[in-house]
PDB file of C-alpha atoms in Angstrom:
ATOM      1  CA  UNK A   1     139.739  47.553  81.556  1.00 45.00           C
ATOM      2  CA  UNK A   2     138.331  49.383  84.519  1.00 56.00           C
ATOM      3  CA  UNK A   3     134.842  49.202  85.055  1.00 61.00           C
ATOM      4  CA  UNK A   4     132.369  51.549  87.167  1.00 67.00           C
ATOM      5  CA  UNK A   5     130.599  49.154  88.790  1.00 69.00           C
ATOM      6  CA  UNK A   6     127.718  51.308  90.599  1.00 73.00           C
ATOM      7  CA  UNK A   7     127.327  52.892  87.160  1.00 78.00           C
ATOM      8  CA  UNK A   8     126.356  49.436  85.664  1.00 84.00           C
ATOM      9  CA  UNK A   9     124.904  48.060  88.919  1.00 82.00           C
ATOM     10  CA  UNK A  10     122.297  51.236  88.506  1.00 84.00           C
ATOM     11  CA  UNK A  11     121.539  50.483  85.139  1.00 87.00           C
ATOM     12  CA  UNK A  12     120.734  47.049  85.589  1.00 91.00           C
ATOM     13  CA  UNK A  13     119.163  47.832  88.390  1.00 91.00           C
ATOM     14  CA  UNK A  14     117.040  50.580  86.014  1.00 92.00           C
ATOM     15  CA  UNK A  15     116.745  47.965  83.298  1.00 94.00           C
ATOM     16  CA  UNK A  16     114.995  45.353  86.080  1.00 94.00           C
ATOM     17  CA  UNK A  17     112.395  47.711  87.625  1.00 94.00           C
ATOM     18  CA  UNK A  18     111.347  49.060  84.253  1.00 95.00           C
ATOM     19  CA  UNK A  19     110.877  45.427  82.672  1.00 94.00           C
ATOM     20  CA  UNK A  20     108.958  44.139  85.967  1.00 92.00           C
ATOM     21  CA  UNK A  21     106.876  47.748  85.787  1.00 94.00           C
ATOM     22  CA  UNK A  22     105.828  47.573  81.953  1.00 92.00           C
ATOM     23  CA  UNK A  23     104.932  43.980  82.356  1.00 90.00           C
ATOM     24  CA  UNK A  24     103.137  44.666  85.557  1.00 90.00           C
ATOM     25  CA  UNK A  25     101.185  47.747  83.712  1.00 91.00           C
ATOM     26  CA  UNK A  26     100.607  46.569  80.140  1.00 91.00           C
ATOM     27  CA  UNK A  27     101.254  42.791  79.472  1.00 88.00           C
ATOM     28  CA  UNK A  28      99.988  41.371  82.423  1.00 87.00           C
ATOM     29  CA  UNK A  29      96.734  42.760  82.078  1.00 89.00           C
ATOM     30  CA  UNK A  30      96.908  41.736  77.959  1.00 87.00           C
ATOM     31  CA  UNK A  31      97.337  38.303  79.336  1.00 84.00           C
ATOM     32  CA  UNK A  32      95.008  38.203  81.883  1.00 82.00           C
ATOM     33  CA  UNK A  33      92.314  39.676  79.365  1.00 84.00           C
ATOM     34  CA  UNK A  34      93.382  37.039  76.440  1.00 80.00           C
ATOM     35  CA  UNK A  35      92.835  34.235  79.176  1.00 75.00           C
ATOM     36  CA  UNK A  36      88.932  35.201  80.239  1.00 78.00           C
ATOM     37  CA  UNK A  37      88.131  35.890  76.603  1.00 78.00           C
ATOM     38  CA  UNK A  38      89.527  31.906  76.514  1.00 76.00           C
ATOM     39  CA  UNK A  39      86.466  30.967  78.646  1.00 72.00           C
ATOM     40  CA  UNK A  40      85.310  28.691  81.378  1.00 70.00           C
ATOM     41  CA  UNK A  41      86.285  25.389  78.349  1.00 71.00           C
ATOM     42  CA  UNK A  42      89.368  26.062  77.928  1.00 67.00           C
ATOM     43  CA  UNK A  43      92.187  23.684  78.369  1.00 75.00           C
ATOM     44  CA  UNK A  44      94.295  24.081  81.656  1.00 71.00           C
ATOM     45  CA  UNK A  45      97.495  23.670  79.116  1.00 71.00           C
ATOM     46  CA  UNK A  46      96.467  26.656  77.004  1.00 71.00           C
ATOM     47  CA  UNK A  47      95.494  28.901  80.222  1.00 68.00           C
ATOM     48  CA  UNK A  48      99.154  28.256  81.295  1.00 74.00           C
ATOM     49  CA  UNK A  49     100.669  28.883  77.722  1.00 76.00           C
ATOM     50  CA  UNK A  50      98.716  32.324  77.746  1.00 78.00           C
ATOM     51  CA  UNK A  51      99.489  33.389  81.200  1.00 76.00           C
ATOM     52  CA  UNK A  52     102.955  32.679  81.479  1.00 83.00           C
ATOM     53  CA  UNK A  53     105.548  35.125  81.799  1.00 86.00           C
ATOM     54  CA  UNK A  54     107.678  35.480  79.536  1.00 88.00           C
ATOM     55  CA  UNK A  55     111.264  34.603  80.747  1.00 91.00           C
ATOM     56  CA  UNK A  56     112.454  37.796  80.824  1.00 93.00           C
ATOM     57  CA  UNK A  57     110.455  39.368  83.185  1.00 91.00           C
ATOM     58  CA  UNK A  58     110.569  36.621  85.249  1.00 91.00           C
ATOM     59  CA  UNK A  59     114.253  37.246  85.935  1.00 93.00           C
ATOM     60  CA  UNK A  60     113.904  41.446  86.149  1.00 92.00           C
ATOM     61  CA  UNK A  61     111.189  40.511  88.598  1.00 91.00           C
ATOM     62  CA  UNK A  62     113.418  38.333  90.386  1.00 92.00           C
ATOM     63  CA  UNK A  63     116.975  39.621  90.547  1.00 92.00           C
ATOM     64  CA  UNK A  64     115.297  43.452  90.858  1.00 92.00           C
ATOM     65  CA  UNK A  65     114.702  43.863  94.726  1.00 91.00           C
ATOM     66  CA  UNK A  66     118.295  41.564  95.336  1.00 91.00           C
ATOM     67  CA  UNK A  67     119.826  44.114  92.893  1.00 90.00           C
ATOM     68  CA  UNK A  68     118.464  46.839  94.510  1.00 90.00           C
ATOM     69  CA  UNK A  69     119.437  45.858  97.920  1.00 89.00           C
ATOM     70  CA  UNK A  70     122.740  45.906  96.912  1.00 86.00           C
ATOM     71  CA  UNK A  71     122.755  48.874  95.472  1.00 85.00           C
ATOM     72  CA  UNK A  72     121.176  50.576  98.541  1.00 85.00           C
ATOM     73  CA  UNK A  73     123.913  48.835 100.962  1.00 84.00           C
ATOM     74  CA  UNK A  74     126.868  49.924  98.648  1.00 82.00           C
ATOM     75  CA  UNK A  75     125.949  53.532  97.831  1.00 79.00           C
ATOM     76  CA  UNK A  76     124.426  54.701 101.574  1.00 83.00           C
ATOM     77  CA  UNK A  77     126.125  52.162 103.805  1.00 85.00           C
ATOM     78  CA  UNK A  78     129.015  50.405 102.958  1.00 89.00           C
ATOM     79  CA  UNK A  79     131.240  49.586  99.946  1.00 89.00           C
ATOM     80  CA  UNK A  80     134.139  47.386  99.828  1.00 89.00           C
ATOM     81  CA  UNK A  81     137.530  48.554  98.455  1.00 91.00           C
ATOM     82  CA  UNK A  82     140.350  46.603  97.588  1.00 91.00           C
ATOM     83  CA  UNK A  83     143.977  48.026  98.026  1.00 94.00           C
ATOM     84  CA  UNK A  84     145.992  48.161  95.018  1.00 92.00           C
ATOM     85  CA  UNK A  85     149.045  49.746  95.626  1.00 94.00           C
ATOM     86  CA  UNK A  86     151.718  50.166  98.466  1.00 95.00           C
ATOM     87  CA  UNK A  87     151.228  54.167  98.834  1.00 97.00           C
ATOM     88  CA  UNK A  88     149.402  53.155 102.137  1.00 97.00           C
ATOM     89  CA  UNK A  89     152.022  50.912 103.547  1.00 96.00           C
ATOM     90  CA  UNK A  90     152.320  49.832 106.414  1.00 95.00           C
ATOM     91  CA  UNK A  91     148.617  51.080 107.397  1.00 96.00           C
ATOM     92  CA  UNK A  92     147.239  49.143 104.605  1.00 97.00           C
ATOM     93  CA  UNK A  93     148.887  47.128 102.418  1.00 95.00           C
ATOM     94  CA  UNK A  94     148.027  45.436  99.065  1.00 94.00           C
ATOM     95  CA  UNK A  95     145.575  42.780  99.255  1.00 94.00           C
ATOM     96  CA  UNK A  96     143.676  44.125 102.172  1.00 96.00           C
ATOM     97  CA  UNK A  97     139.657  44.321 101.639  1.00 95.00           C
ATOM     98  CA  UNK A  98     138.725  47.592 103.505  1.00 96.00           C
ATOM     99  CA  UNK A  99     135.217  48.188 104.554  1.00 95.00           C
ATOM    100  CA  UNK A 100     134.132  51.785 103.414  1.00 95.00           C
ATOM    101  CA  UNK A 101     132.040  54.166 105.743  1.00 94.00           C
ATOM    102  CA  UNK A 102     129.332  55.531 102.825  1.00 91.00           C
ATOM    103  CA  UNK A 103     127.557  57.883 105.285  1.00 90.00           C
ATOM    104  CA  UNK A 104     130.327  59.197 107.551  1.00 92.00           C
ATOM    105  CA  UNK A 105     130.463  62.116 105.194  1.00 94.00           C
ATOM    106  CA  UNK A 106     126.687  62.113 104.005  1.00 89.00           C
ATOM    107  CA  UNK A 107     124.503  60.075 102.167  1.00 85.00           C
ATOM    108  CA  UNK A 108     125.434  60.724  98.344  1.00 83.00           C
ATOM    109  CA  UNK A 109     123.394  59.627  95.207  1.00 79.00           C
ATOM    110  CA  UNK A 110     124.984  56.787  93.546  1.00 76.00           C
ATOM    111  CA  UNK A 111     127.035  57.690  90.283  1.00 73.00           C
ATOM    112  CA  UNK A 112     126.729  61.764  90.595  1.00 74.00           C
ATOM    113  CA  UNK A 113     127.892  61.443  94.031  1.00 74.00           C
ATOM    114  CA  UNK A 114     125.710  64.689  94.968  1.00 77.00           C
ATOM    115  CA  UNK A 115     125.315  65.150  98.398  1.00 83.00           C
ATOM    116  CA  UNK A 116     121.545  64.682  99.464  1.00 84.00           C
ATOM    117  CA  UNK A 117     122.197  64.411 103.549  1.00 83.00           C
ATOM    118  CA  UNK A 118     124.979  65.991 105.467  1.00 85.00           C
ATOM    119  CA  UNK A 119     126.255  63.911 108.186  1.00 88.00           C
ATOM    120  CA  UNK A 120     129.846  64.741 109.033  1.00 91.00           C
ATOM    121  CA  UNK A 121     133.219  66.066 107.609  1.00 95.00           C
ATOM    122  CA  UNK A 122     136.319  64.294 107.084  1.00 96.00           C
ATOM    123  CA  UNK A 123     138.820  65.348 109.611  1.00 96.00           C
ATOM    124  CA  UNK A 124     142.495  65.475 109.686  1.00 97.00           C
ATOM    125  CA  UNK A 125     143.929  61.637 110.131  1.00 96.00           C
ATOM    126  CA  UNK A 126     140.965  59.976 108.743  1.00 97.00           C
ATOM    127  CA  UNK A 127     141.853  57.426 105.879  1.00 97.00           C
ATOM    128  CA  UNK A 128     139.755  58.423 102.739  1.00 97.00           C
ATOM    129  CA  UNK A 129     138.353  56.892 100.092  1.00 96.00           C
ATOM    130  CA  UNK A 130     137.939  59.254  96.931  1.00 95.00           C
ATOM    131  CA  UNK A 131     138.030  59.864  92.928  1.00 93.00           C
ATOM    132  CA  UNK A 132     141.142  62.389  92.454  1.00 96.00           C
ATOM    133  CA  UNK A 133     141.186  64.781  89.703  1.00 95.00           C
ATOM    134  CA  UNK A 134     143.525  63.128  87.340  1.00 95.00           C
ATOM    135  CA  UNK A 135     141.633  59.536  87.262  1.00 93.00           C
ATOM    136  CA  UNK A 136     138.373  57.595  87.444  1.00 89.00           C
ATOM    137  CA  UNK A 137     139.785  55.542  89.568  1.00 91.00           C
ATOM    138  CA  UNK A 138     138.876  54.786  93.250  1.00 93.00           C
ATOM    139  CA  UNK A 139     142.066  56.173  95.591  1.00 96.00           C
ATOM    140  CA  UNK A 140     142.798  55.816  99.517  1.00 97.00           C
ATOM    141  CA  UNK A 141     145.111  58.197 101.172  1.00 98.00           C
ATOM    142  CA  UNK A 142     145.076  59.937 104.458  1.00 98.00           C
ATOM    143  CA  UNK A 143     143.461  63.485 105.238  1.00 98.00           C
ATOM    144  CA  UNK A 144     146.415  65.758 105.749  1.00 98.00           C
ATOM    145  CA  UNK A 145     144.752  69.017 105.290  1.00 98.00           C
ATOM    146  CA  UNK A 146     141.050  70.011 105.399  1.00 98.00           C
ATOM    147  CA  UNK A 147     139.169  73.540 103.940  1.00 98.00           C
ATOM    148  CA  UNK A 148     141.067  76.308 105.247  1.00 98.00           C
ATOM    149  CA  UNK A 149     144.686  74.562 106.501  1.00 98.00           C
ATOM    150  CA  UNK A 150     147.740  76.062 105.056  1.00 98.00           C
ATOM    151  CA  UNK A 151     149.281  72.980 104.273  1.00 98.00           C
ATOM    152  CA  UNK A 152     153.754  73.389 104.221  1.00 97.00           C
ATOM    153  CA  UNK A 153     155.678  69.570 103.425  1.00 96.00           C
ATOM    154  CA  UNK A 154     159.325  70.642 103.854  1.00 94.00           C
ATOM    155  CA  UNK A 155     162.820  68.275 104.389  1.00 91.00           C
ATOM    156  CA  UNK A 156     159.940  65.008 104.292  1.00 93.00           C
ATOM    157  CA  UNK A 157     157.847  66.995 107.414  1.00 95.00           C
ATOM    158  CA  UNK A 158     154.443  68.307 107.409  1.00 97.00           C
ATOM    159  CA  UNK A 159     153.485  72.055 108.610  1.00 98.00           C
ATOM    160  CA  UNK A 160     149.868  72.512 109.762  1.00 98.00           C
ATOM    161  CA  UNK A 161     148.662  76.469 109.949  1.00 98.00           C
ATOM    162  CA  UNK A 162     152.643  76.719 110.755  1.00 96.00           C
ATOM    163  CA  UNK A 163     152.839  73.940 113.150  1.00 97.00           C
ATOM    164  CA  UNK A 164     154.931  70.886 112.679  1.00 97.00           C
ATOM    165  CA  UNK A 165     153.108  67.418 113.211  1.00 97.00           C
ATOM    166  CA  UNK A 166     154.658  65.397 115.851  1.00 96.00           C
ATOM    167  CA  UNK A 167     156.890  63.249 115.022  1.00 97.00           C
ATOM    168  CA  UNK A 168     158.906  60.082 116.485  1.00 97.00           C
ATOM    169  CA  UNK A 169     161.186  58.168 115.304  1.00 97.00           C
ATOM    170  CA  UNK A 170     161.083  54.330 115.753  1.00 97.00           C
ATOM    171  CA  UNK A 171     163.385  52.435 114.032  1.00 96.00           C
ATOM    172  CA  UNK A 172     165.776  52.066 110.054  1.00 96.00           C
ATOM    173  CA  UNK A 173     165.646  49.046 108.255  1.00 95.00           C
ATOM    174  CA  UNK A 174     166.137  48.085 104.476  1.00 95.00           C
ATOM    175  CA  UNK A 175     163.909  46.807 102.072  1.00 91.00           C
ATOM    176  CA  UNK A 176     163.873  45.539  98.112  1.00 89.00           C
ATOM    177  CA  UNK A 177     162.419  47.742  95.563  1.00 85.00           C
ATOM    178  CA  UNK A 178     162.422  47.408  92.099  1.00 82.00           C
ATOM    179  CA  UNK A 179     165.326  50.255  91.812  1.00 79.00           C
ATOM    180  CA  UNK A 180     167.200  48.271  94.594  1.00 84.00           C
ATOM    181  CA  UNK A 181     167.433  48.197  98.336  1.00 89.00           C
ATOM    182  CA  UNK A 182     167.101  51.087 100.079  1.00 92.00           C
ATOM    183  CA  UNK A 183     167.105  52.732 103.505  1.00 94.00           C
ATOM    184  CA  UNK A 184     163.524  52.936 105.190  1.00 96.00           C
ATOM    185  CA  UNK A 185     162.903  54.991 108.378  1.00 96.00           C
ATOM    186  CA  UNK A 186     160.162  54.315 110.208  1.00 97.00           C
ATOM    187  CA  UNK A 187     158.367  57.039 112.272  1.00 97.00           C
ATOM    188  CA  UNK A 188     155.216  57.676 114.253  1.00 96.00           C
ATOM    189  CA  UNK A 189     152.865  60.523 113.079  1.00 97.00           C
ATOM    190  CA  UNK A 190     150.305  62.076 115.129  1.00 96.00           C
ATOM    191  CA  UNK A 191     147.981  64.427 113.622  1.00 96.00           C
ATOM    192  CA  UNK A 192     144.241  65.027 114.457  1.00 92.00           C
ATOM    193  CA  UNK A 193     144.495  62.565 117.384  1.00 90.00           C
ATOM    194  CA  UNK A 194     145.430  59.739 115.172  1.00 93.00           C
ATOM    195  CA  UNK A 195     149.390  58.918 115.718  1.00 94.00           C
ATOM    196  CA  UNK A 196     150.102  56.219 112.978  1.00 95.00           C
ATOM    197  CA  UNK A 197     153.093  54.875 111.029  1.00 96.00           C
ATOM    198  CA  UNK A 198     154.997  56.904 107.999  1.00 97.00           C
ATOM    199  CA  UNK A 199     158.160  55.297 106.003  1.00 97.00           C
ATOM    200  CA  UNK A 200     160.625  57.857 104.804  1.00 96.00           C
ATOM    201  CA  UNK A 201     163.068  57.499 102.475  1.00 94.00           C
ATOM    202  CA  UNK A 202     166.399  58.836 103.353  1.00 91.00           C
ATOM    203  CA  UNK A 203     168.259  58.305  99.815  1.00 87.00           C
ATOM    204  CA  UNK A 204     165.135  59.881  97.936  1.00 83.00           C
ATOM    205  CA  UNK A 205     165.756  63.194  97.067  1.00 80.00           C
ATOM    206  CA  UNK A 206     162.950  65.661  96.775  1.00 78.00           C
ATOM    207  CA  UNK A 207     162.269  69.266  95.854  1.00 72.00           C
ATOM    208  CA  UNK A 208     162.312  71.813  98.383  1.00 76.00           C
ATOM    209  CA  UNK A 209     159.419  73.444 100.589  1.00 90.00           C
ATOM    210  CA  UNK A 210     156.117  73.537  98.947  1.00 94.00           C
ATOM    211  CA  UNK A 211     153.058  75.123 100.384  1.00 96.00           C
ATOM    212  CA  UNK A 212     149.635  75.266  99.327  1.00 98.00           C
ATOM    213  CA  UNK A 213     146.261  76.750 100.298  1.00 98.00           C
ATOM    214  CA  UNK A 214     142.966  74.544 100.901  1.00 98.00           C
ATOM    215  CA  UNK A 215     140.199  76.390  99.584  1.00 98.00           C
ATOM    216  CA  UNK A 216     136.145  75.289  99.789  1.00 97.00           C
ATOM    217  CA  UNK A 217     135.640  71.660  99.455  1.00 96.00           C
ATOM    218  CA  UNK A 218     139.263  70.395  99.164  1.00 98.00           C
ATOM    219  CA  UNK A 219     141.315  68.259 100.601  1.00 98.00           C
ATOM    220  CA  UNK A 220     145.105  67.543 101.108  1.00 98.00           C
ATOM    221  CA  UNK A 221     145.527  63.710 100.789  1.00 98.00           C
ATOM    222  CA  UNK A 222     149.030  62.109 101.517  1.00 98.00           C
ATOM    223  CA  UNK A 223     149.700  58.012 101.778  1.00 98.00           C
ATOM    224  CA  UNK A 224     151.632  56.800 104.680  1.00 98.00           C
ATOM    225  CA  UNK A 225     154.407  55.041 102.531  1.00 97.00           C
ATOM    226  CA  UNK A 226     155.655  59.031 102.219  1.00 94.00           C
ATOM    227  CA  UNK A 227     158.354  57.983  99.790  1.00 89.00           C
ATOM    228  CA  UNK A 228     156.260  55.567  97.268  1.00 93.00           C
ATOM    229  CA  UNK A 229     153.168  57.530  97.265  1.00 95.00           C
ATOM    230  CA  UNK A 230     151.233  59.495  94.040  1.00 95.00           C
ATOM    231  CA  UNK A 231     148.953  62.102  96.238  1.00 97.00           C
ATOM    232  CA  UNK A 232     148.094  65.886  96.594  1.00 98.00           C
ATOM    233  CA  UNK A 233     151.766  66.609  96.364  1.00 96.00           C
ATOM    234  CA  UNK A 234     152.117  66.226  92.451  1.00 94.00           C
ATOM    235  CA  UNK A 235     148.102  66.059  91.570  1.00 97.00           C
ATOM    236  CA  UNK A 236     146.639  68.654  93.526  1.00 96.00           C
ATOM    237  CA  UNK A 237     143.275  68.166  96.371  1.00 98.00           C
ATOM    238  CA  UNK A 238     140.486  66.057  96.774  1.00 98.00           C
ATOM    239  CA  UNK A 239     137.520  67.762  95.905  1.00 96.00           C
ATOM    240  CA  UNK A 240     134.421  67.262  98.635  1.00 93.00           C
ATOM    241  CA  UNK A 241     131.821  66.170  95.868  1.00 91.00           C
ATOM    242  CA  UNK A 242     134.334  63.214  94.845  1.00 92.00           C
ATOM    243  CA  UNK A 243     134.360  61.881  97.803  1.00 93.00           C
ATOM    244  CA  UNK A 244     133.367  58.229  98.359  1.00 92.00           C
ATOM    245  CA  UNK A 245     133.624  57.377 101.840  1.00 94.00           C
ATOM    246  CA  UNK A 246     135.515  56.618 105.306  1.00 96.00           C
ATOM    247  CA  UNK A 247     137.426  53.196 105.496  1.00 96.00           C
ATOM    248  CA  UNK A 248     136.782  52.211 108.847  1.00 95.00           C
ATOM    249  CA  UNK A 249     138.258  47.932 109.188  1.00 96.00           C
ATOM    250  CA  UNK A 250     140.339  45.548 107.282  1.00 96.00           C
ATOM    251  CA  UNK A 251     138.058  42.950 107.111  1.00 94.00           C
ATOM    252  CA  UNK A 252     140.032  40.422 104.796  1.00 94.00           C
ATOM    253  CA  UNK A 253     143.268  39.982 103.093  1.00 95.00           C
ATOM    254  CA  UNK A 254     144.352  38.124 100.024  1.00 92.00           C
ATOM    255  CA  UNK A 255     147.794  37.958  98.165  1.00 89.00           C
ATOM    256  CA  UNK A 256     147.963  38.938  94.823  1.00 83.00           C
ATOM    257  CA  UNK A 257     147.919  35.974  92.634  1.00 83.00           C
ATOM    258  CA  UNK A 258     146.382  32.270  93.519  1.00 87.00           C
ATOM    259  CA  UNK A 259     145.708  32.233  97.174  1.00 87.00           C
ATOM    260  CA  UNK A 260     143.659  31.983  99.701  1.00 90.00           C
ATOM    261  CA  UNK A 261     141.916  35.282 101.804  1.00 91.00           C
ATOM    262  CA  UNK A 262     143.037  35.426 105.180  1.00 94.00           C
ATOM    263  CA  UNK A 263     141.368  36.937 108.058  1.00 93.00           C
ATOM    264  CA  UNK A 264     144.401  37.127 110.470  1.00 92.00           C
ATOM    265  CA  UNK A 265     145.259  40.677 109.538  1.00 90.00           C
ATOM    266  CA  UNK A 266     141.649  42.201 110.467  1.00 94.00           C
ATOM    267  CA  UNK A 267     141.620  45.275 112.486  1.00 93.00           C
ATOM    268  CA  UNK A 268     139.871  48.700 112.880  1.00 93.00           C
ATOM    269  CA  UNK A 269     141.334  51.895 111.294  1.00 92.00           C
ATOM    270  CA  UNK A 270     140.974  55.371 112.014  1.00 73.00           C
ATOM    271  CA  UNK A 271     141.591  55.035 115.717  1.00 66.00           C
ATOM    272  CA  UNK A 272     141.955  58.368 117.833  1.00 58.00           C
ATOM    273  CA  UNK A 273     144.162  58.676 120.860  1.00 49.00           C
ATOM    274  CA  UNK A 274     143.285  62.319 121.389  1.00 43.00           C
ATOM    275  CA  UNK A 275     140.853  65.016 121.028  1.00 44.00           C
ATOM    276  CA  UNK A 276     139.885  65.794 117.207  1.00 46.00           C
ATOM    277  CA  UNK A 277     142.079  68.848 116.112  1.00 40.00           C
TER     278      UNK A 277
END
């Protein structure tokens, strides 16, 4: 079960402040008033009993301001995101702990997401992190296509506004799949100043040219493993208030299964080599 962890990270964070304020503004003072109408004879033992706070508040009070740091950090700084899938190979690949930009794009409220501060826009090449239409689910893919772009994927190329992305080809090797082994061919991209690595798929058939049209607020998303990747292609665009934020480093890595995290594969992401397009 999948669960939405700033959701319940604001509510306990909710939960805290409003134990730790209606103890602060009502039973506090009840105590405090119950221990002078005690007098100056009373036992030190029954000033304490009177006085103490009750457990629970102690803890609000306590984990409140940690819990609220966190919060903070993850919804207007940075989040950590954990790949799941191999749509992203060989940019990213499962097991790698990405470090997510939360203000690259604008600071957003936690949970709505609403934009409250504009910052920047995602551009073509960046690696996004998002909520697609068709799941609650956290995804990362690349921005293909921004607001505006005529976006054409024919014969396993992409068409910007009519013009073909640069490709180059690098090298064919095979690899196991669950269907079998099959032909990879690896090729570097370049779009928005960003040239990066796409596998194709030879042997994978596909339909022909499709086009689409980016209105307000959307955004084509594509992964980099071209042939093993679920994006805009079959569910449609990113909208601009789901986004979540810019990954920006590997910062750890960790097989699936018992073992260790690594750090050997850290690195930066989103590296330009040209001017922004």
């Amino acid at each position: 079960m999948d669960i939405d962890f700033p959701l319940v990270l604001s509510w306990v964070v909710l939960i805290c402040g409003l134990i730790w304020l209606g103890d602060t503004l009502l039973l506090k003072p009840r105590r405090l008033a119950a221990v002078d109408a005690l007098g100056s004879d009373a036992s030190d033992d029954a000033v304490a009993a009177i006085a103490e706070e009750p457990v629970v508040v102690e803890y609000a009070r306590s984990f409140f301001p940690v819990l609220l740091l966190v919060l903070v950090l993850r919804s207007f700084v940075a989040e950590p995101y954990q790949i799941p899938t191999p749509s992203m190979v060989p940019t990213l690949n499962v097991g790698d702990f990405v470090l997510v930009n939360k203000w690259a794009y604008g600071l957003r409220l936690p949970v709505f997401g609403t934009k409250i501060v504009p910052v920047g826009e995602p551009k073509r090449g960046d690696i996004m992190v998002f909520v697609p239409p068709h799941s609650p689910k956290y995804f990362i893919k690349r921005v293909i296509g921004v607001p505006g772009d005529a976006v054409r994927y024919s014969n396993k190329a992409i068409y910007i506004n009519g013009e073909r992305l640069d490709y180059q080809f690098v090298k064919e090797f095979r690899i196991d799949l669950p269907s079998g082994r099959r032909i990879v061919r690896d090729y570097d991209e370049t779009i928005g100043g960003i040239t990066h690595t796409v596998y194709r798929y030879p042997e994978r058939r596909e339909r022909g040219t499709a086009e689409w049209t980016l209105g307000e607020g959307d955004y084509f998303m594509m992964g980099d493993n071209r042939g093993r990747s679920e994006d805009s292609r079959s569910w449609g665009f990113a909208r601009e208030e789901n986004i979540v934020g810019k990954a920006i480093a590997v910062w750890m890595h960790k097989e699936p299964g018992w073992h260790l995290p690594t750090f050997g594969q850290n690195r930066w992401l989103n590296r330009r080599t040209a001017e922004d397009q």
